[in-house]
Coordinates of C-alpha atoms in Angstrom, one line a residue:
X1 CA 0.0 0.0 0.0
X2 CA 1.2 3.6 -0.4
X3 CA 2.7 5.3 2.6
X4 CA 0.4 8.2 2.2
X5 CA -2.7 6.3 3.4
X6 CA -1.3 3.6 5.6
X7 CA -2.6 5.2 8.8
X8 CA -6.1 5.5 7.2
X9 CA -6.2 1.8 6.8
X10 CA -5.2 1.3 10.4
X11 CA -7.9 3.6 11.5
X12 CA -10.4 1.8 9.3
X13 CA -9.5 -1.5 11.0
X14 CA -10.1 0.1 14.4
X15 CA -13.6 1.1 13.4
X16 CA -14.4 -2.3 12.0
X17 CA -13.4 -3.7 15.4
X18 CA -15.6 -1.2 17.2
X19 CA -18.6 -2.1 15.0
X20 CA -18.0 -5.9 15.5
X21 CA -18.0 -5.5 19.3
X22 CA -20.9 -3.1 19.5
X23 CA -23.3 -4.9 17.2
X24 CA -22.6 -8.4 18.6
X25 CA -25.0 -10.6 16.7
X26 CA -25.5 -14.0 18.1
X27 CA -22.7 -14.6 20.6
X28 CA -20.2 -12.5 18.6
X29 CA -18.0 -10.0 20.5
X30 CA -14.6 -9.3 18.8
X31 CA -15.1 -11.7 15.9
X32 CA -12.2 -12.6 13.7
X33 CA -9.7 -10.1 12.2
X34 CA -6.6 -11.0 10.2
X35 CA -5.9 -7.6 8.6
X36 CA -2.6 -7.1 10.4
X37 CA -1.2 -9.9 8.2
X38 CA -1.3 -7.4 5.3
X39 CA 1.0 -4.8 7.1
X40 CA 3.7 -3.8 4.7
X41 CA 6.4 -3.7 7.4
X42 CA 8.4 -6.9 8.2
X43 CA 7.6 -6.7 11.9
X44 CA 4.4 -5.3 13.4
X45 CA 2.5 -5.6 16.6
X46 CA -1.0 -4.3 17.5
X47 CA -3.2 -4.3 20.6
X48 CA -6.3 -2.6 21.7
X49 CA -9.5 -2.6 23.7
X50 CA -13.1 -1.7 22.8
X51 CA -15.5 -0.6 25.6
X52 CA -19.2 -1.0 24.7
X53 CA -22.1 0.6 26.5
X54 CA -25.4 -1.0 25.4
X55 CA -28.6 0.4 26.9
X56 CA -31.1 -2.4 26.2
X57 CA -34.3 -1.9 28.3
X58 CA -37.0 -4.5 28.8
X59 CA -40.6 -3.5 29.3
X60 CA -44.0 -5.0 29.7
X61 CA -42.6 -8.2 31.2
X62 CA -45.0 -10.9 32.4
X63 CA -44.4 -14.3 34.0
X64 CA -46.3 -16.9 31.8
X65 CA -45.2 -20.1 33.6
X66 CA -46.7 -20.6 37.1
X67 CA -44.7 -23.8 37.8
X68 CA -41.7 -21.7 38.9
X69 CA -43.7 -19.3 41.0
X70 CA -45.6 -16.2 40.2
X71 CA -43.2 -13.3 39.4
X72 CA -45.9 -10.9 38.2
X73 CA -45.7 -9.0 41.5
X74 CA -42.2 -8.0 40.5
X75 CA -41.1 -5.2 38.2
X76 CA -42.3 -5.3 34.5
X77 CA -39.1 -3.4 33.4
X78 CA -35.4 -4.2 33.6
X79 CA -32.1 -3.0 32.3
X80 CA -30.7 -6.1 30.5
X81 CA -27.1 -5.6 29.3
X82 CA -24.2 -4.4 31.3
X83 CA -21.2 -2.6 29.8
X84 CA -18.4 -4.8 28.6
X85 CA -14.8 -4.7 27.2
X86 CA -13.2 -6.7 24.3
X87 CA -9.4 -7.1 24.0
X88 CA -7.2 -8.2 21.2
X89 CA -3.5 -8.5 20.4
X90 CA -1.5 -9.5 17.3
X91 CA 2.1 -9.8 16.1
X92 CA 3.1 -10.2 12.4
X93 CA 6.4 -11.3 11.1
X94 CA 7.6 -11.3 7.5
X95 CA 9.5 -14.5 7.3
X96 CA 10.5 -13.9 3.7
X97 CA 9.5 -11.1 1.3
X98 CA 6.6 -13.3 0.2
X99 CA 5.7 -15.3 3.3
X100 CA 4.1 -13.6 6.3
X101 CA 2.7 -15.1 9.6
X102 CA 0.5 -13.6 12.2
X103 CA -0.1 -14.7 15.8
X104 CA -3.2 -13.4 17.5
X105 CA -5.1 -13.4 20.8
X106 CA -8.8 -12.4 20.6
X107 CA -12.1 -12.8 22.3
X108 CA -14.4 -13.7 19.4
X109 CA -17.5 -14.8 21.3
X110 CA -19.3 -13.6 24.3
X111 CA -22.5 -12.3 25.8
X112 CA -23.6 -10.8 29.2
X113 CA -27.1 -10.1 30.2
X114 CA -28.1 -9.3 33.8
X115 CA -31.7 -8.2 34.2
X116 CA -31.5 -9.4 37.9
X117 CA -33.9 -11.3 40.1
X118 CA -36.4 -8.5 40.8
X119 CA -38.3 -8.6 37.4
X120 CA -41.3 -10.6 36.2
X121 CA -39.1 -12.6 33.8
X122 CA -36.7 -13.9 36.4
X123 CA -37.7 -17.5 35.5
X124 CA -36.3 -16.8 32.0
X125 CA -33.1 -15.1 33.0
X126 CA -31.4 -13.6 36.0
X127 CA -27.9 -13.5 34.6
X128 CA -26.2 -15.1 31.6
X129 CA -22.6 -14.7 30.7
X130 CA -20.4 -16.3 28.0
X131 CA -16.7 -15.6 27.5
X132 CA -14.1 -16.9 25.1
X133 CA -10.3 -16.9 24.4
X134 CA -8.8 -17.6 20.9
X135 CA -5.2 -18.1 20.1
X136 CA -4.5 -18.2 16.4
X137 CA -1.8 -18.5 13.8
X138 CA -2.4 -17.4 10.2
X139 CA 0.1 -17.2 7.3
X140 CA 0.0 -16.0 3.7
X141 CA 2.1 -16.5 0.7
X142 CA 2.3 -13.7 -1.9
X143 CA 3.2 -13.9 -5.6
X144 CA 3.0 -11.4 -8.4
X145 CA 0.4 -12.0 -11.1
X146 CA 0.5 -8.7 -12.9
X147 CA 3.1 -5.9 -13.2
X148 CA 1.5 -4.0 -10.3
X149 CA -0.7 -6.6 -8.6
X150 CA -0.1 -9.6 -6.4
X151 CA -2.1 -12.5 -5.1
X152 CA -2.1 -14.0 -1.6
X153 CA -3.1 -17.5 -0.4
X154 CA -4.0 -17.4 3.2
X155 CA -4.5 -20.2 5.8
X156 CA -4.4 -20.7 9.5
X157 CA -5.6 -22.4 12.7
X158 CA -7.0 -21.4 16.1
X159 CA -7.5 -23.0 19.5
X160 CA -10.6 -21.7 21.3
X161 CA -11.8 -22.0 24.9
X162 CA -15.4 -21.0 25.6
X163 CA -17.1 -20.9 29.1
X164 CA -20.2 -19.4 30.7
X165 CA -23.1 -19.7 33.1
X166 CA -26.8 -19.0 33.3
X167 CA -28.8 -18.3 36.5
X168 CA -32.6 -18.2 36.5
X169 CA -35.5 -19.0 38.8
X170 CA -36.6 -22.6 38.4
X171 CA -38.9 -23.2 41.3
X172 CA -40.8 -21.1 43.9
X173 CA -38.5 -20.1 46.7
X174 CA -39.1 -20.4 50.5
X175 CA -38.1 -17.2 52.4
X176 CA -35.2 -17.8 54.8
X177 CA -34.4 -21.3 53.5
X178 CA -33.8 -21.2 49.7
X179 CA -34.4 -18.8 46.8
X180 CA -35.6 -21.2 44.1
X181 CA -32.8 -20.4 41.6
X182 CA -30.7 -22.7 39.5
X183 CA -27.3 -22.2 37.9
X184 CA -25.8 -23.9 34.8
X185 CA -22.0 -23.6 34.4
X186 CA -20.3 -24.8 31.2
X187 CA -17.0 -25.0 29.4
X188 CA -15.7 -26.4 26.2
X189 CA -12.8 -26.1 23.7
X190 CA -11.9 -26.9 20.2
X191 CA -9.8 -26.2 17.1
X192 CA -10.8 -24.3 14.0
X193 CA -9.2 -23.4 10.7
X194 CA -9.5 -20.8 8.0
X195 CA -8.6 -20.3 4.4
X196 CA -8.7 -17.4 2.1
X197 CA -7.2 -15.3 -0.7
X198 CA -6.5 -11.7 -1.5
X199 CA -5.6 -9.6 -4.6
X200 CA -3.6 -6.4 -4.0
X201 CA -2.4 -3.4 -6.0
X202 CA -0.2 -1.6 -3.4
X203 CA 0.3 1.5 -5.6
X204 CA -3.4 2.5 -5.1
X205 CA -4.0 0.6 -1.8
X206 CA -6.4 -1.7 -3.5
X207 CA -7.2 -5.0 -1.8
X208 CA -10.0 -7.5 -2.3
X209 CA -10.0 -10.4 0.1
X210 CA -12.3 -13.4 0.8
X211 CA -11.9 -15.4 4.0
X212 CA -13.6 -18.6 5.2
X213 CA -13.5 -19.4 8.9
X214 CA -14.6 -23.0 9.6
X215 CA -16.9 -23.9 12.5
X216 CA -15.1 -24.8 15.8
X217 CA -16.4 -28.0 17.2
X218 CA -16.4 -27.7 21.0
X219 CA -16.9 -31.5 21.4
X220 CA -18.5 -32.4 24.7
X221 CA -19.4 -29.2 26.5
X222 CA -19.2 -30.1 30.2
X223 CA -20.3 -28.5 33.4
X224 CA -22.7 -28.6 36.4
X225 CA -26.3 -27.9 37.0
X226 CA -26.6 -26.5 40.6
X227 CA -30.2 -26.8 42.0
X228 CA -29.3 -26.7 45.7
X229 CA -31.4 -23.6 46.0
X230 CA -34.3 -25.4 44.4
X231 CA -34.8 -28.6 46.4
X232 CA -38.5 -28.8 45.4
X233 CA -37.7 -29.0 41.7
X234 CA -38.6 -32.4 40.3
X235 CA -35.8 -34.8 39.4
X236 CA -32.5 -33.2 40.1
X237 CA -33.6 -30.6 42.7
X238 CA -31.5 -30.0 45.8
X239 CA -28.1 -31.1 44.4
X240 CA -25.3 -30.4 42.0
X241 CA -25.3 -32.6 38.9
X242 CA -22.6 -33.1 36.3
X243 CA -24.0 -32.4 32.8
X244 CA -22.8 -32.6 29.2
X245 CA -23.9 -31.5 25.8
X246 CA -22.5 -30.8 22.3
X247 CA -22.1 -27.5 20.5
X248 CA -20.0 -25.8 17.9
X249 CA -19.2 -22.1 17.2
X250 CA -20.3 -21.0 13.7
X251 CA -18.5 -20.9 10.4
X252 CA -18.3 -17.6 8.6
X253 CA -17.4 -16.0 5.3
X254 CA -16.3 -12.4 4.9
X255 CA -15.5 -10.4 1.8
X256 CA -13.6 -7.1 2.1
X257 CA -12.8 -4.4 -0.5
X258 CA -10.7 -1.2 -0.2
X259 CA -9.1 1.2 -2.6
X260 CA -7.6 4.6 -2.7
X261 CA -9.7 6.9 -5.0
X262 CA -7.9 10.3 -4.7
X263 CA -4.7 11.6 -3.1
X264 CA -5.0 10.9 0.6
X265 CA -8.4 9.2 0.4
X266 CA -9.5 5.6 0.9
X267 CA -12.9 3.9 0.6
X268 CA -13.6 0.5 2.0
X269 CA -16.4 -1.9 2.7
X270 CA -17.2 -5.5 3.8
X271 CA -20.0 -8.1 3.8
X272 CA -19.9 -10.9 6.4
X273 CA -22.1 -14.0 6.8
X274 CA -22.1 -16.0 10.1
X275 CA -23.9 -19.4 10.4
X276 CA -25.5 -18.6 13.7
X277 CA -28.4 -20.9 13.0
X278 CA -26.1 -23.8 14.1
X279 CA -27.0 -22.7 17.6
X280 CA -30.6 -23.6 18.2
X281 CA -31.7 -25.7 21.2
X282 CA -28.6 -26.9 23.0
X283 CA -29.5 -29.7 25.4
X284 CA -27.6 -30.8 28.5
X285 CA -28.0 -34.2 30.1
X286 CA -26.7 -35.8 33.3
X287 CA -23.2 -37.2 32.7
X288 CA -24.4 -40.4 34.3
X289 CA -26.7 -41.0 31.2
X290 CA -23.9 -40.6 28.7
X291 CA -23.7 -43.7 26.4
X292 CA -27.1 -44.9 27.7
X293 CA -29.5 -42.4 26.3
X294 CA -28.9 -39.9 23.5
X295 CA -28.7 -36.3 24.7
X296 CA -30.8 -34.0 22.5
X297 CA -33.5 -31.4 22.6
X298 CA -36.3 -34.0 22.7
X299 CA -34.3 -36.5 24.8
X300 CA -36.0 -37.9 28.0
X301 CA -32.6 -37.5 29.7
X302 CA -32.5 -33.7 29.1
X303 CA -31.9 -31.9 32.4
X304 CA -31.9 -28.3 30.9
X305 CA -31.1 -26.5 27.7
X306 CA -30.0 -23.2 26.2
X307 CA -32.8 -22.2 23.9
X308 CA -31.3 -19.8 21.3
X309 CA -32.8 -20.6 17.9
X310 CA -30.6 -18.0 16.2
X311 CA -30.9 -17.2 12.5
X312 CA -27.9 -16.5 10.3
X313 CA -26.2 -13.2 10.7
X314 CA -25.3 -10.7 8.0
X315 CA -23.2 -7.6 8.6
X316 CA -22.6 -4.9 5.9
X317 CA -20.0 -2.1 6.5
X318 CA -18.9 0.9 4.4
X319 CA -16.5 3.7 5.2
X320 CA -14.2 6.4 4.0
X321 CA -10.9 7.7 5.4
X322 CA -8.7 10.7 4.7
X323 CA -5.1 11.5 5.6
X324 CA -4.8 15.2 6.7
X325 CA -1.0 15.2 7.0
X326 CA 1.9 13.0 7.8
X327 CA 0.7 12.5 11.4
X328 CA -3.1 12.6 11.4
X329 CA -5.9 10.8 9.5
X330 CA -9.6 10.3 10.2
X331 CA -12.3 7.8 9.3
X332 CA -16.1 7.6 9.2
X333 CA -18.0 4.4 8.8
X334 CA -21.6 3.1 8.8
X335 CA -22.7 -0.5 9.4
X336 CA -25.8 -2.6 9.6
X337 CA -26.1 -6.0 11.4
X338 CA -29.1 -8.1 10.7
X339 CA -30.4 -9.4 14.1
X340 CA -30.0 -13.0 14.8
X341 CA -33.1 -13.3 17.1
X342 CA -36.1 -15.3 16.1
X343 CA -38.0 -14.3 19.2
X344 CA -35.9 -15.7 22.1
X345 CA -33.3 -13.0 22.5
X346 CA -33.1 -9.2 22.2
X347 CA -30.5 -9.3 19.4
X348 CA -32.4 -7.5 16.7
X349 CA -31.1 -5.3 13.8
X350 CA -28.3 -2.8 14.8
X351 CA -27.4 0.4 12.9
X352 CA -24.1 2.0 13.8
X353 CA -22.2 5.2 12.9
X354 CA -18.4 5.1 13.8
X355 CA -15.7 7.7 13.6
X356 CA -12.0 7.7 14.5
X357 CA -8.7 9.4 14.5
X358 CA -5.2 7.9 13.9
X359 CA -2.0 9.6 15.0
X360 CA 1.5 8.7 13.9
X361 CA 4.1 10.6 15.8
X362 CA 6.8 8.8 13.8
X363 CA 7.1 6.1 11.2
X364 CA 7.1 3.3 13.8
X365 CA 4.1 4.1 15.9
X366 CA 0.4 4.6 15.4
X367 CA -2.2 5.5 18.1
X368 CA -5.9 5.2 17.2
X369 CA -9.0 6.4 19.0
X370 CA -12.5 5.6 17.9
X371 CA -16.1 5.9 18.9
X372 CA -19.5 4.7 17.8
X373 CA -23.1 5.4 18.4
X374 CA -26.0 3.3 17.2
X375 CA -29.5 2.0 17.5
X376 CA -30.6 -1.4 18.7
X377 CA -34.0 -2.0 17.0
X378 CA -37.2 -3.0 18.8
X379 CA -38.7 -6.4 19.2
X380 CA -40.3 -8.9 21.7
X381 CA -39.7 -12.1 23.5
X382 CA -42.3 -14.9 23.7
X383 CA -43.4 -18.4 22.6
X384 CA -41.4 -19.5 19.6
X385 CA -41.5 -22.7 17.6
X386 CA -38.4 -24.9 18.2
X387 CA -38.3 -27.5 15.4
X388 CA -35.7 -29.6 17.2
X389 CA -37.4 -29.6 20.6
X390 CA -40.3 -31.5 22.1
X391 CA -42.2 -28.3 23.0
X392 CA -42.3 -24.6 22.2
X393 CA -39.6 -22.4 23.5
X394 CA -40.0 -19.1 25.2
X395 CA -43.1 -20.1 27.2
X396 CA -41.7 -18.9 30.5
X397 CA -42.2 -15.1 30.0
X398 CA -43.1 -12.4 27.6
X399 CA -41.7 -8.9 27.3
X400 CA -41.0 -6.1 24.8
X401 CA -38.1 -3.8 24.1
X402 CA -38.0 -0.6 22.1
X403 CA -35.4 1.1 20.0
X404 CA -32.4 1.5 22.3
X405 CA -29.0 3.2 22.2
X406 CA -25.6 1.6 22.0
X407 CA -22.3 3.5 22.2
X408 CA -18.7 2.4 22.2
X409 CA -15.2 3.7 22.5
X410 CA -11.9 2.1 21.4
X411 CA -8.2 2.7 21.9
X412 CA -5.5 0.7 20.1
X413 CA -1.9 1.1 19.1
X414 CA 0.5 -0.4 16.6
X415 CA 4.3 -0.6 16.5
X416 CA 6.0 -1.4 13.2
X417 CA 9.6 -1.7 12.2

């Protein structure tokens, strides 16, 4: 790429990271990002953090399942989503003029909802949290195909760890003795891979890339179901039970395009598809039944389940950047994320406007600051058909949510030499 707009591209990558963290379809947080691999320097390191402030508000909540107690004497409103941070780090090495490798740490998946226990839908959710860690290695080999253009073949692998918990009311409590809640704790890990290609014309900062990230099979997701606070619950009530299930994190395809179009100006955009529909009804069964009874959504051995029923996600992004002088550049970006909810989450369409500044005090350092403001579109939660389950999902509560605000800030730095 040309030196005149290298900081614009860095700032554009910052805003893409802000958008990914703030829109967060399905269980996405930081997502995947391999753009540091294209850095023109032989050695480059990059790290950053995005702090997201969603303001999702629940209203008109009603308890619709009397078996776990009547919560309709509690509040019909709740603030669902706490603020959260997403971290990443990468280091790229040019092994030869044509062979580059990138090592990364990221947090691709996550979610945190905490409406609390004092609302009418406490039997649906008190607190749910999922976190992830991903360690990846991605390499590319470049060769010239025209006088000014080159082609890259890209491939890599990742090791992921995913963990989380969910707490909800599962049975009426008894004041002074037990509160009627249950908690599901889970963890799993797996290996994924990716493959892609890119065509570049460095003279005009043109790049078109296509990347496929394979699904990450977590194998047996194991954990515990703690019902010590719900001794009256039928079956497993009053004790801690080891449970297991199976799940995989979704495959994805992303196409990116960028080009300089005037001195000091860069336009860029991307389209990404994520196979979130792979996460529908994830059943968990007592480990003692493993090998005896199949564990599935309609299994008689099912102890509990995570009812997600996501639809596939689509994210479209477009932006423009301008280099003001040798030290400063700015970027502006708009993005749309199609909501993954089919009625069992509050993850509806998100519209986001992002802006940022990149500062290079010298040729070896870049500092980037970005921000975003957007709208989380309205929707509702309630009974939803679950094709792979023995019953309807979402029969525990009903509630609505309006158009809500989401904001985010990001700070990152890059060292290159």
